[in-house]
PDB file of C-alpha atoms in Angstrom:
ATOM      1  CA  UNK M  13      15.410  82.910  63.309  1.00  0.00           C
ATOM      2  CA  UNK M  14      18.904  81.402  63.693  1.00  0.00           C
ATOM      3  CA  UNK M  15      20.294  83.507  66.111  1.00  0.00           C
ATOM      4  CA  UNK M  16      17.028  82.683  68.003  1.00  0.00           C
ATOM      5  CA  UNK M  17      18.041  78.915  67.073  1.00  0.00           C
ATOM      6  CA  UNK M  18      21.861  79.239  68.055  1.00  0.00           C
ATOM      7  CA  UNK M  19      20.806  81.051  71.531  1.00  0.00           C
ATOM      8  CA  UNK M  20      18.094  78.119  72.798  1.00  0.00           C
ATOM      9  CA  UNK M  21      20.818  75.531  72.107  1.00  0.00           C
ATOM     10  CA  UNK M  22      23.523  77.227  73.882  1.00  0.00           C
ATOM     11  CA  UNK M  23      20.533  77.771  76.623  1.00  0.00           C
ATOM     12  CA  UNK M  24      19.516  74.052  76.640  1.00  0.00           C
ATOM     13  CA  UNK M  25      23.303  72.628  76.607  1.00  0.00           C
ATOM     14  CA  UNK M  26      23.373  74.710  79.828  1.00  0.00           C
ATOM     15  CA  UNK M  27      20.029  73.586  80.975  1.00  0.00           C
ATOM     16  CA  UNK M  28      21.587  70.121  80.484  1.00  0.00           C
ATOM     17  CA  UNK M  29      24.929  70.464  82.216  1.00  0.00           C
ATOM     18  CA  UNK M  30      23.539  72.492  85.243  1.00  0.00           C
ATOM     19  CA  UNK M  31      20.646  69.606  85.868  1.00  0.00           C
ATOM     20  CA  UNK M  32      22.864  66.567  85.624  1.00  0.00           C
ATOM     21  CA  UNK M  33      25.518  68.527  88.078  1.00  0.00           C
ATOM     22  CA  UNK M  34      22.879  68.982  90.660  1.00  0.00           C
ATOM     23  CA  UNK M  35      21.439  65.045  89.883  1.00  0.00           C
ATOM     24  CA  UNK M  36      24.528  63.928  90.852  1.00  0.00           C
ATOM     25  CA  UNK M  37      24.500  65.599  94.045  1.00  0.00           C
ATOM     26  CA  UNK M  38      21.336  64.168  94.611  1.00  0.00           C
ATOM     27  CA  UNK M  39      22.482  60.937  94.326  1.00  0.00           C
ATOM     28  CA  UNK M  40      25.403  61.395  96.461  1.00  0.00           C
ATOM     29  CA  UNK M  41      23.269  62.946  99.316  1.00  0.00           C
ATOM     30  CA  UNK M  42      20.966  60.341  99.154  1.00  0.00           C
ATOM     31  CA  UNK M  43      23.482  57.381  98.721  1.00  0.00           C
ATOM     32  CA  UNK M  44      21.342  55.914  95.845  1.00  0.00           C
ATOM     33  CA  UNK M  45      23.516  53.076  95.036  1.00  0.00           C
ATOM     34  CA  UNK M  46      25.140  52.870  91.678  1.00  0.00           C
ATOM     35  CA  UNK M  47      23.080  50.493  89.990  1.00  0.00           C
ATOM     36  CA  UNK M  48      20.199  52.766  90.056  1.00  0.00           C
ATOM     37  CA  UNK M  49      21.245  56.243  89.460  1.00  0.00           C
ATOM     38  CA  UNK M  50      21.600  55.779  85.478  1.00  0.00           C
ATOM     39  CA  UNK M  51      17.988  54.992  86.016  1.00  0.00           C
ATOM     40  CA  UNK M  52      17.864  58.340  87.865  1.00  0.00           C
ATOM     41  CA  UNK M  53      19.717  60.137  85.203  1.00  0.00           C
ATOM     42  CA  UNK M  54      18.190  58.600  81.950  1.00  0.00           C
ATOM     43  CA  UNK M  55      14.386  59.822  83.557  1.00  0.00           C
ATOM     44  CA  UNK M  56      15.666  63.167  84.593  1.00  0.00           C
ATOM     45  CA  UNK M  57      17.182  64.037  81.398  1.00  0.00           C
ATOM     46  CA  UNK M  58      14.221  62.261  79.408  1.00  0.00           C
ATOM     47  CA  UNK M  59      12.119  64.349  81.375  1.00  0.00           C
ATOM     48  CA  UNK M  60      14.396  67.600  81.268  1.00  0.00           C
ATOM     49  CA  UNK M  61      14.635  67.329  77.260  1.00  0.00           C
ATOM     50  CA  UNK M  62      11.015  67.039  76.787  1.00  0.00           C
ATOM     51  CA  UNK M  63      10.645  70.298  78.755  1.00  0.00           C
ATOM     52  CA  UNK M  64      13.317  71.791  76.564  1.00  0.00           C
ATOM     53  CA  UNK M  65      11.606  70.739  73.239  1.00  0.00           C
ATOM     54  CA  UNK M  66       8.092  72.195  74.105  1.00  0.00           C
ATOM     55  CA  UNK M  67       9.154  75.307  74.814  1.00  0.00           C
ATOM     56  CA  UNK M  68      11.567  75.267  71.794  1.00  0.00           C
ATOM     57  CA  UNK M  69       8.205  74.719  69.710  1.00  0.00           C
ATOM     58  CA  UNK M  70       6.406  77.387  72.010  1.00  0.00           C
ATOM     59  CA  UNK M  71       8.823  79.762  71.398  1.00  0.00           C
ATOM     60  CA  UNK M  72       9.129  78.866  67.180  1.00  0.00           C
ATOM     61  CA  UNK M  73       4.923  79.548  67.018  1.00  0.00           C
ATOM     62  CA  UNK M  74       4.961  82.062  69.071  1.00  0.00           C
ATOM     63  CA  UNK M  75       7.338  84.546  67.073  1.00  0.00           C
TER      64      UNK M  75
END
């Protein structure tokens, strides 16, 4: 149960890092100005963690 616990965090971190790497080059390809790309971040990542959670849970009632 913890290694399964240690292993989805390490996954999500990664999850995390990789989406806000490729959100930024969004941005930059699409000249959003600066004002509005936290906007752009704060939803992605809202969005991005929510994904992460349910299949956290998915994978917790599932085993």
């Amino acid at each position: 149960m913890i290694s399964i616990f240690i292993v989805f965090i390490l996954f999500a971190v990664f999850i995390l890092f990789f989406i806000n790497k490729l959100t930024d080059s969004l941005c930059i390809q699409k000249e959003i100005p600066e004002e509005r790309q936290s906007g752009v971040f704060r939803t992605i990542n809202v969005l991005i963690t929510i994904l992460l959670i349910s299949s956290f849970v998915e994978i917790l009632y599932s085993t």
